[in-house]
CSV table of C-alpha atoms and ligand atoms in Angstrom, one decimal:
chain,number,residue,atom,x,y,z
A,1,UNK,CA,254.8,87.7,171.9
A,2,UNK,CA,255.6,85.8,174.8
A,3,UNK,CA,258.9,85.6,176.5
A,4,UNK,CA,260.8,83.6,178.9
A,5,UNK,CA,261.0,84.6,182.3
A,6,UNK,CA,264.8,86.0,183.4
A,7,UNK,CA,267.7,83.8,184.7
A,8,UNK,CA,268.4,84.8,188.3
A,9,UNK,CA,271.7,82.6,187.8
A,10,UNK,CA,272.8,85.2,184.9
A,11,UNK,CA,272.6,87.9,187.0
A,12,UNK,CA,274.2,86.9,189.8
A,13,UNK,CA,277.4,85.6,187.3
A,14,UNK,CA,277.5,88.8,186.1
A,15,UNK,CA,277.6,90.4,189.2
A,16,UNK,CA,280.5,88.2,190.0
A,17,UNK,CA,282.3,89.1,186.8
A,18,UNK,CA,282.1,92.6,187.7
A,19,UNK,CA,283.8,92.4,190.9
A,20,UNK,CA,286.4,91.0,189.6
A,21,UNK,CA,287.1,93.4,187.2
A,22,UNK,CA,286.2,96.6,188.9
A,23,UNK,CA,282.9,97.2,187.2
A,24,UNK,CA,280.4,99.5,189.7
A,25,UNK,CA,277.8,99.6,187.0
A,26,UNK,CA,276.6,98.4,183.8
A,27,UNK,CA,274.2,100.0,181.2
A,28,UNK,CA,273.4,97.8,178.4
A,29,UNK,CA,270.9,99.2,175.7
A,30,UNK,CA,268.3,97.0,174.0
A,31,UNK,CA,270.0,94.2,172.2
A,32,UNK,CA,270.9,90.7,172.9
A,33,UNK,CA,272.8,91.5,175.9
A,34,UNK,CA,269.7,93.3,177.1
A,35,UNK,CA,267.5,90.5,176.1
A,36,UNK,CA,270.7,87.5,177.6
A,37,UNK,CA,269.3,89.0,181.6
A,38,UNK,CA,265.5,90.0,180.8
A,39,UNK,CA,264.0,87.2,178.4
A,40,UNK,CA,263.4,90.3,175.8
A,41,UNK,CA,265.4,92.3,173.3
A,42,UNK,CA,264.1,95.8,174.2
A,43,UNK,CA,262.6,98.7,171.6
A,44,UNK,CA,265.7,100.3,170.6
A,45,UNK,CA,264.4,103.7,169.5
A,46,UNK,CA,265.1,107.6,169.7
A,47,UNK,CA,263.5,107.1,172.9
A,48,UNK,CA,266.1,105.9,175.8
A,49,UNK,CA,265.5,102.5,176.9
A,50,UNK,CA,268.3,101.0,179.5
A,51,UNK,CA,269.1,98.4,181.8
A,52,UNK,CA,271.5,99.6,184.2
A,53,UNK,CA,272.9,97.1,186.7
A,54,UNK,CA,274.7,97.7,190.0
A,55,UNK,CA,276.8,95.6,192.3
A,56,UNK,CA,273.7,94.6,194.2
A,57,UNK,CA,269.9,95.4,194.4
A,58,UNK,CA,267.2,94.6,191.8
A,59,UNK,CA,268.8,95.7,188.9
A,60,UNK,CA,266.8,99.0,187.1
A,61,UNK,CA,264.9,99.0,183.9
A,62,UNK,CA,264.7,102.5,182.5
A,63,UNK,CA,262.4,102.9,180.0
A,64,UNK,CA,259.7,105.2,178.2
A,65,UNK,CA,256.8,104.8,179.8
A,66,UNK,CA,254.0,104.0,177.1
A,67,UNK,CA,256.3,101.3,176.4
A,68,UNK,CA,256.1,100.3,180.7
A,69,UNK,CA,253.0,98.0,180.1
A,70,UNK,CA,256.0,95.8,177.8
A,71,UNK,CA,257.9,95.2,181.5
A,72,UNK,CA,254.8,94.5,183.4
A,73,UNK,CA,255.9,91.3,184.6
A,74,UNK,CA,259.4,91.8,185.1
A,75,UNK,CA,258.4,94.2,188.5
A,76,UNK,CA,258.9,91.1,191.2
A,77,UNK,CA,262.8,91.3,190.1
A,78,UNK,CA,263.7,95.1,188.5
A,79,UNK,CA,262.8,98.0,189.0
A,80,UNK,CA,261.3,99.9,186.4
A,81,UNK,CA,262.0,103.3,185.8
A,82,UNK,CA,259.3,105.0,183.5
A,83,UNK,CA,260.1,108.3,181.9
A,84,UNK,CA,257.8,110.4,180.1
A,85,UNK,CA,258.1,112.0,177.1
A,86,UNK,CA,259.2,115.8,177.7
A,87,UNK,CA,261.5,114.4,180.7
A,88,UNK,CA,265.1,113.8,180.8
A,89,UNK,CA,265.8,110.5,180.7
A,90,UNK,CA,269.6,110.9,181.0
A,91,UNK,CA,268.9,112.5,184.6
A,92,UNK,CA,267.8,108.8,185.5
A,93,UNK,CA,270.7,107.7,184.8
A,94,UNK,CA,272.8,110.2,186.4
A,95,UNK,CA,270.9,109.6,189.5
A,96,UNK,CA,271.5,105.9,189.7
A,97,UNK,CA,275.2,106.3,189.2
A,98,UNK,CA,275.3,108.9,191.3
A,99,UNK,CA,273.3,107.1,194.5
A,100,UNK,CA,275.0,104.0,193.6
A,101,UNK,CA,278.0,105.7,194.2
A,102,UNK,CA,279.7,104.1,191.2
A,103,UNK,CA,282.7,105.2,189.8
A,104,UNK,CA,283.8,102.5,187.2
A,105,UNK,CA,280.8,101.9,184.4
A,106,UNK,CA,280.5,99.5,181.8
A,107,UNK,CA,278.7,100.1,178.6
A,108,UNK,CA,277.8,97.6,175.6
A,109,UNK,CA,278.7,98.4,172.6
A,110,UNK,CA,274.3,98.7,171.5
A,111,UNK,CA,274.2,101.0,174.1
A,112,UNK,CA,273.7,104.5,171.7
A,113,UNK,CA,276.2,106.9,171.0
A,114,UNK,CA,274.1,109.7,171.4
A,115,UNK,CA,273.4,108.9,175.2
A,116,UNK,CA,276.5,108.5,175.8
A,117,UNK,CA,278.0,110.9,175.2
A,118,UNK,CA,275.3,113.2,177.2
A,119,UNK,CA,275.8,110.7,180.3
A,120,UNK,CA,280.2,110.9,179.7
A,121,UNK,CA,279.3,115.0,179.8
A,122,UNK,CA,277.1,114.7,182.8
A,123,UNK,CA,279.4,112.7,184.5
A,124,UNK,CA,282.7,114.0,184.1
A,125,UNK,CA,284.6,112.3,187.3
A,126,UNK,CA,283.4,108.4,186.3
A,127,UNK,CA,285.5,106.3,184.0
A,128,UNK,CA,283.8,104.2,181.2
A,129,UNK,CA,284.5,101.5,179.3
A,130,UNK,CA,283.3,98.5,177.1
A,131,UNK,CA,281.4,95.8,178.6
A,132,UNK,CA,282.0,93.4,175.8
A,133,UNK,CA,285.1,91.4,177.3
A,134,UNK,CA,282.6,90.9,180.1
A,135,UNK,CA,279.0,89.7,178.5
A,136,UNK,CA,281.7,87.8,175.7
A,137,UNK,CA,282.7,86.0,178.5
A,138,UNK,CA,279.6,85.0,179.7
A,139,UNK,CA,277.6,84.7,176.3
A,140,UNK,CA,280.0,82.5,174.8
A,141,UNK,CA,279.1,80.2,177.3
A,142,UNK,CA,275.6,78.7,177.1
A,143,UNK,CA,273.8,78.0,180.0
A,144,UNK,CA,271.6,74.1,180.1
A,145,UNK,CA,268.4,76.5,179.1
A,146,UNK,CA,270.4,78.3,176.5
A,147,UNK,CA,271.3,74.8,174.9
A,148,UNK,CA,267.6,73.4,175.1
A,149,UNK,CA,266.1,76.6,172.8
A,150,UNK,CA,269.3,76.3,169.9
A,151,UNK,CA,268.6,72.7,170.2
A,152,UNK,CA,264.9,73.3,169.7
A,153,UNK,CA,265.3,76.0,167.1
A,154,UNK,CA,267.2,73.5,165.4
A,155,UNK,CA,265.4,71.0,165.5
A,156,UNK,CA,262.3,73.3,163.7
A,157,UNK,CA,264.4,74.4,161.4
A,158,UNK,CA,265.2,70.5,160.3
A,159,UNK,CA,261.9,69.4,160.1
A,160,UNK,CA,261.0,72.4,157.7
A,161,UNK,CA,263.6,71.3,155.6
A,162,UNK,CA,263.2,68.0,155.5
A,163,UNK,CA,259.5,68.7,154.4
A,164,UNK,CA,261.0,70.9,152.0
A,165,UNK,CA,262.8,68.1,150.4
A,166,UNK,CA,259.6,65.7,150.8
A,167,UNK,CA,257.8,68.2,149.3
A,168,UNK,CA,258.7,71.0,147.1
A,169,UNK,CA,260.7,71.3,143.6
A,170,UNK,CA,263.2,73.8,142.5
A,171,UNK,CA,263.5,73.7,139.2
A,172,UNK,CA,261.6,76.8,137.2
A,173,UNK,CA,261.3,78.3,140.4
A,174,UNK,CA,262.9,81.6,141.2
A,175,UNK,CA,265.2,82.3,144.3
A,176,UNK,CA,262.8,84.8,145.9
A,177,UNK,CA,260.1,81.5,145.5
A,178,UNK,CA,262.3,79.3,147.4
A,179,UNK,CA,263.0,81.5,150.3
A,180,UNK,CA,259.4,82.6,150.3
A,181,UNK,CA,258.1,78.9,151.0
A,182,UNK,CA,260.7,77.8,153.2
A,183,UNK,CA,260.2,80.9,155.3
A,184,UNK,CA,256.7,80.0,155.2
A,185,UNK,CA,258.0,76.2,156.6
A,186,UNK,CA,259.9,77.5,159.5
A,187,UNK,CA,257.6,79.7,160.5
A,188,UNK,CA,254.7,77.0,160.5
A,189,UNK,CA,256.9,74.6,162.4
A,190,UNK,CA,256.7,77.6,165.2
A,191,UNK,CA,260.0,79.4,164.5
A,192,UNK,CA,259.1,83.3,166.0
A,193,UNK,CA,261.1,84.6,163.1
A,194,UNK,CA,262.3,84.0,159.9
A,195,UNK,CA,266.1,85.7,160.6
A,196,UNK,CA,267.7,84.7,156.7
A,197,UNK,CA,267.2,83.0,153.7
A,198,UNK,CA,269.9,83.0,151.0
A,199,UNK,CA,269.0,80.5,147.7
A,200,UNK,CA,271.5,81.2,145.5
A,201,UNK,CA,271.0,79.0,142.6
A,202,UNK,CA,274.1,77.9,139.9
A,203,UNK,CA,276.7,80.2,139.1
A,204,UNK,CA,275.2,82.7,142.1
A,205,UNK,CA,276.3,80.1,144.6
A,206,UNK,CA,279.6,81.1,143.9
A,207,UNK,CA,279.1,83.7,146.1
A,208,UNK,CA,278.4,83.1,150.0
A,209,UNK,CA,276.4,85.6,150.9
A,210,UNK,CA,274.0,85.9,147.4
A,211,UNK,CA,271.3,88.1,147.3
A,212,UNK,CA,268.4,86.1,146.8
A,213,UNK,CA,267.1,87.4,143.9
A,214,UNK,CA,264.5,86.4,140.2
A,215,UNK,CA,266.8,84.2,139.1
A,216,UNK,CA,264.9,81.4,137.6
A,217,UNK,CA,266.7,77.9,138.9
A,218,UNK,CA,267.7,75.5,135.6
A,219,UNK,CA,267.8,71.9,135.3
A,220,UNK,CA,271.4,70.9,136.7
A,221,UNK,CA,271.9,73.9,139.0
A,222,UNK,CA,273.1,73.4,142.6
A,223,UNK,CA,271.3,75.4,144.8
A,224,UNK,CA,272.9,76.3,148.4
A,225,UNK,CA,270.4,76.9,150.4
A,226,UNK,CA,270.7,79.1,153.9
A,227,UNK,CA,268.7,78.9,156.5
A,228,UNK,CA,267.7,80.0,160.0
A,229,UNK,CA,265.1,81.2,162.1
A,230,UNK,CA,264.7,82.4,166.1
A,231,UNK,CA,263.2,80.6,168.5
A,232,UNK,CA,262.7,82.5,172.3
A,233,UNK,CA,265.7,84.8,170.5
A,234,UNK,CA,267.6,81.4,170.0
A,235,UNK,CA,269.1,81.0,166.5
A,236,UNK,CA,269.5,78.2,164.2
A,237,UNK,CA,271.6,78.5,161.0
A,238,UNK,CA,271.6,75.9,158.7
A,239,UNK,CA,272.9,75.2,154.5
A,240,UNK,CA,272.5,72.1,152.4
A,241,UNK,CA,273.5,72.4,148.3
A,242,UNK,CA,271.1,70.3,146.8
A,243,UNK,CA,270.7,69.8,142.9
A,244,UNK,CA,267.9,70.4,140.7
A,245,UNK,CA,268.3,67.4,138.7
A,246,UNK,CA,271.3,65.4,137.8
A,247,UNK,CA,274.5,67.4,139.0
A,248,UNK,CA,277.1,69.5,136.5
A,249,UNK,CA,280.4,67.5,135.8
A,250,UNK,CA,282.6,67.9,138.8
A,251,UNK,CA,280.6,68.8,141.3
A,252,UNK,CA,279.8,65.4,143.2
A,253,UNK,CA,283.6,65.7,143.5
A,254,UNK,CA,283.2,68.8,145.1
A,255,UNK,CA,280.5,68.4,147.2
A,256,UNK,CA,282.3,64.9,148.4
A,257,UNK,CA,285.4,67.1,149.4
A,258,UNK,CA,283.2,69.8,151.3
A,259,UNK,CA,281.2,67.0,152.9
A,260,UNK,CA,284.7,65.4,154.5
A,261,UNK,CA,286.3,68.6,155.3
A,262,UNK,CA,282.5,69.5,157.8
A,263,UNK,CA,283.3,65.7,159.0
A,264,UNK,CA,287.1,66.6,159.9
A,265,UNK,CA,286.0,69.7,161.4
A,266,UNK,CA,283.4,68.0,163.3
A,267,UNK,CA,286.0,65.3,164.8
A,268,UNK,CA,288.1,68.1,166.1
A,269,UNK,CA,285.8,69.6,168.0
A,270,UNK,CA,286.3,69.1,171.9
A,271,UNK,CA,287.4,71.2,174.7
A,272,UNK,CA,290.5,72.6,174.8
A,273,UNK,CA,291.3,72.6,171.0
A,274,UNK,CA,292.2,76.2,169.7
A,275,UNK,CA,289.7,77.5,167.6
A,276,UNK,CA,291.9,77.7,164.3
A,277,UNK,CA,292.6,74.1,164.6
A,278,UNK,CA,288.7,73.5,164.5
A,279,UNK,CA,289.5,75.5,160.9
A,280,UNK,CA,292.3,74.2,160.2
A,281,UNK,CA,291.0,70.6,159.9
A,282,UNK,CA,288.3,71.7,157.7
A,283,UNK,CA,290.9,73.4,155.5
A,284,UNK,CA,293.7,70.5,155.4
A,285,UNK,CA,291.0,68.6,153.4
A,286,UNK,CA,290.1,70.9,151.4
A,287,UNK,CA,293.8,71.8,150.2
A,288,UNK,CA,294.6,68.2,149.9
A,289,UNK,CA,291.8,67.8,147.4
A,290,UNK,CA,293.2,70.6,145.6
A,291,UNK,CA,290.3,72.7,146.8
A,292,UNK,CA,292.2,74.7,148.7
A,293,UNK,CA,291.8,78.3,147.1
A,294,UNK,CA,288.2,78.1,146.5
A,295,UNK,CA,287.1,77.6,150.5
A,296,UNK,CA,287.8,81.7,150.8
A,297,UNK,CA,285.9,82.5,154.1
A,298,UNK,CA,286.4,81.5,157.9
A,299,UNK,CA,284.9,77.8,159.2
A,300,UNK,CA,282.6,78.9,161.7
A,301,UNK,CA,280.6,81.0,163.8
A,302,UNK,CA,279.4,80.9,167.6
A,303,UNK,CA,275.6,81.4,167.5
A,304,UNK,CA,273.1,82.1,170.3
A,305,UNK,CA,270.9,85.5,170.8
A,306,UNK,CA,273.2,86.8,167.9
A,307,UNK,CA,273.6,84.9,164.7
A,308,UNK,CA,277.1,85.7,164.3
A,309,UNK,CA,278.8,85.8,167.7
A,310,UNK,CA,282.0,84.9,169.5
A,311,UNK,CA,283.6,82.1,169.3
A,312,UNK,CA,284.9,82.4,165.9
A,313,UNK,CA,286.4,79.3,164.4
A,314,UNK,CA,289.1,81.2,161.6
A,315,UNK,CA,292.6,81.1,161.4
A,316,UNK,CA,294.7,83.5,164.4
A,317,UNK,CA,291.9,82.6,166.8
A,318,UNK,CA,293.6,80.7,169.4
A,319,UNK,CA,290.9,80.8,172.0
A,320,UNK,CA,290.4,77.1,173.3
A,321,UNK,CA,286.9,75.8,172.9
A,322,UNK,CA,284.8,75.1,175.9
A,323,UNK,CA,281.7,73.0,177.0
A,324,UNK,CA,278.6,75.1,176.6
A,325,UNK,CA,280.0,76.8,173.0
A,326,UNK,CA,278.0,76.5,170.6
A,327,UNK,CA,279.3,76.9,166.7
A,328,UNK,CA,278.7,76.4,163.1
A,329,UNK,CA,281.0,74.2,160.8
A,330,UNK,CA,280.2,75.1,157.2
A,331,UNK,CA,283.2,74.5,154.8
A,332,UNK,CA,282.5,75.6,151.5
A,333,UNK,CA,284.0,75.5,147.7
A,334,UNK,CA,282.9,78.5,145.3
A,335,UNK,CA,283.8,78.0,141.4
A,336,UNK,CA,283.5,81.7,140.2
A,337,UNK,CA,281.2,81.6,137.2
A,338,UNK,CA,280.0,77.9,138.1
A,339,UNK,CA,278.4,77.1,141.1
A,340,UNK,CA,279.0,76.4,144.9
A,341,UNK,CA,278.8,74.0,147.4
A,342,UNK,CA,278.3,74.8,151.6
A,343,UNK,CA,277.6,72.3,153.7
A,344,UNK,CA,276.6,73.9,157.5
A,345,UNK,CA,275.4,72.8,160.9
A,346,UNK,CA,275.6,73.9,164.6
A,347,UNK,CA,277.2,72.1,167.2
A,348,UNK,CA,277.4,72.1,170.8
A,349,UNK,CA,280.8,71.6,172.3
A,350,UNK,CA,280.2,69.0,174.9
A,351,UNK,CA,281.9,67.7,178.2
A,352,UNK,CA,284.1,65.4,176.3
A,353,UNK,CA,283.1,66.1,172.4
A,354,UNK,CA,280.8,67.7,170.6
A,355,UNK,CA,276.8,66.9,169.7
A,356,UNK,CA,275.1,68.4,166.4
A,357,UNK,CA,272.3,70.0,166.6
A,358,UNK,CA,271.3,69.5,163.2
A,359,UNK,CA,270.4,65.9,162.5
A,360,UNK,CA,269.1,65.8,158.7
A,361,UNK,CA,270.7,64.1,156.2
A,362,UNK,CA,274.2,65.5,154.4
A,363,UNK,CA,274.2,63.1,151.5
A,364,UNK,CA,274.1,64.6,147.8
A,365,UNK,CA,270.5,65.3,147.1
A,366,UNK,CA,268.4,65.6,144.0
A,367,UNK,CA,265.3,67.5,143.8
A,368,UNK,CA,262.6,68.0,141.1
B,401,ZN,ZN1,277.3,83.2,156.4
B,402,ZN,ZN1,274.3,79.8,157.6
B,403,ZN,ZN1,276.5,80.3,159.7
């Protein structure tokens, strides 16, 4: 696996974010946070793995050390800390709070429980607290580099599917087939990871989040498809609901409705617009087309190193939208018994606007 080198500029805005809100140190475990300021996601195991950053210095990489050779190159900008197994890696810790002189510390929320704890025991005069308000802050907001890999991971992800469509048939295939070859498609267009795949074929598409399962896909069945791989730790998340075949009776109606409502929502997108408006758009056109009831989960996600991240576009979310967010807007309509219809793509929030990411088609398609 090869990763991207760190972004000095995330460091330092971190740094910056700290000071302001009284943060001596921060220990973030392995997770997208970890991976957001060292280009990798970390081995989250029994074993204690850490990155622990102070007010100024090369920040410290703590880690188990027949796992160092994994940090080799980071060395010209942290400072790794191996531990052996049958040390104490907790004592690290203690002595990097304790020579920093730090009193307030900031952990993320992937940072483990059971270290925790040992470290709050060990160090009974510091105070700790979250560091989510502080790497939501800066998450939420991508960076130009962050933009170029969703963009690209996108843009894989699209050209899979549209040689899906050129390509492939769904009827008398199961689910499990489906996903199986479009995983296969994403990772041939050089997606690192396959990260989901829901086909959930007539009346399972009813339910957003289907299992993939045997189900064998029938003449006439919509079929929403959900998609998304990792690129550099980069998501993309796509759906389209094609039809095998000719549609059922009232669906194209459906699907027409879903189709303007992702439209709306896309038009509303801009900085400065409250999140739940971004919804709320979606929705009106929904409800007008007496659909209302049947669109039963939130608009959108924001998307990044995490597939489901902050922003979220849902009603009560008042946050304003800003350049650099990046979201998804996938209405939806579920018939209980029947079939469903999602329609999603990602989209950037721009200076003045907002760019998709995905550019295939959103017209009603038929496949084999
Ligand atoms: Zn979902
Ligand atoms: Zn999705
Ligand atoms: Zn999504």
């Amino acid at each position: 696996m090869t990763y991207l080198p760190p972004n000095p500029q995330r460091l330092e805005r971190a740094r910056q974010l700290m000071a302001s809100t009284a943060i001596d140190l921060m220990l973030l475990g392995p997770s997208a946070d970890f991976r957001y300021f060292t280009g990798r996601p970390g081995h989250l195991s029994e074993r204690l793995t850490a990155l622990v950053i102070g007010r100024e210095g090369p920040p410290a990489l703590v880690v188990p050390k027949l796992e160092a050779p994994l940090y080799a190159d980071l060395e010209s900008s942290f400072r790794l800390i191996a531990w052996a197994d049958g040390e104490d890696p907790i004592a690290q810790l203690v002595t990097l709070a304790q020579t920093t002189g730090s009193r307030a510390i900031a952990v993320n929320d992937q940072f483990w429980s059971g270290f925790l704890l040992q470290l709050q025991d060990r160090l009974p005069e510091r105070s700790f607290r979250r560091a989510s308000p502080l790497l939501r802050r800066l998450r939420m907001t991508k960076d130009a580099e962050e933009i170029a890999l969703l963009h690209e991971a996108s843009r894989r992800t699209d050209a899979a599917w549209e040689y899906f469509c050129a390509h492939e048939r769904l009827t008398g295939r199961t689910e499990r087939e489906v996903a199986a070859r479009l995983s296969e498609l994403l990772l041939a267009e050089g997606l690192h990871e396959v990260a989901f795949c829901i086909v959930a074929s007539g009346p399972n598409g009813a339910s957003p989040h289907h299992e993939t399962g045997d189900r064998v896909i029938q003449p006439g069945d919509p079929v929403v498809i959900d998609f998304g791989g990792s690129y550099y730790g980069y998501y993309s998340d796509i759906t389209r609901t094609p039809v095998a075949g000719e549609p059922p009776s009232g669906f194209a109606d459906a699907y027409e409705a879903v189709l303007e409502a992702q439209q709306a929502a896309f038009a509303a997108i801009r900085p400065g617009v409250p999140c739940q408006d971004v919804d709320r758009a979606a929705r009106q056109v929904l409800a007008e087309r007496g659909y209302g009831p049947y669109f039963i989960h939130r608009l959108g996600h924001g998307v990044g190193l995490t597939v489901h991240e902050d922003p979220y576009l849902v009603e009560g979310n008042d946050e304003p939208l800003g350049p650099g967010m990046v979201v998804s807007d996938e209405p939806g309509v579920y018939i209980p018994g029947q079939w469903g219809v999602r329609i999603e793509d990602l989209v950037v929030v721009t200076e003045d606007g907002a760019e998709r990411l995905n550019r295939v088609s959103h017209e009603l398609l038929r496949l084999p």
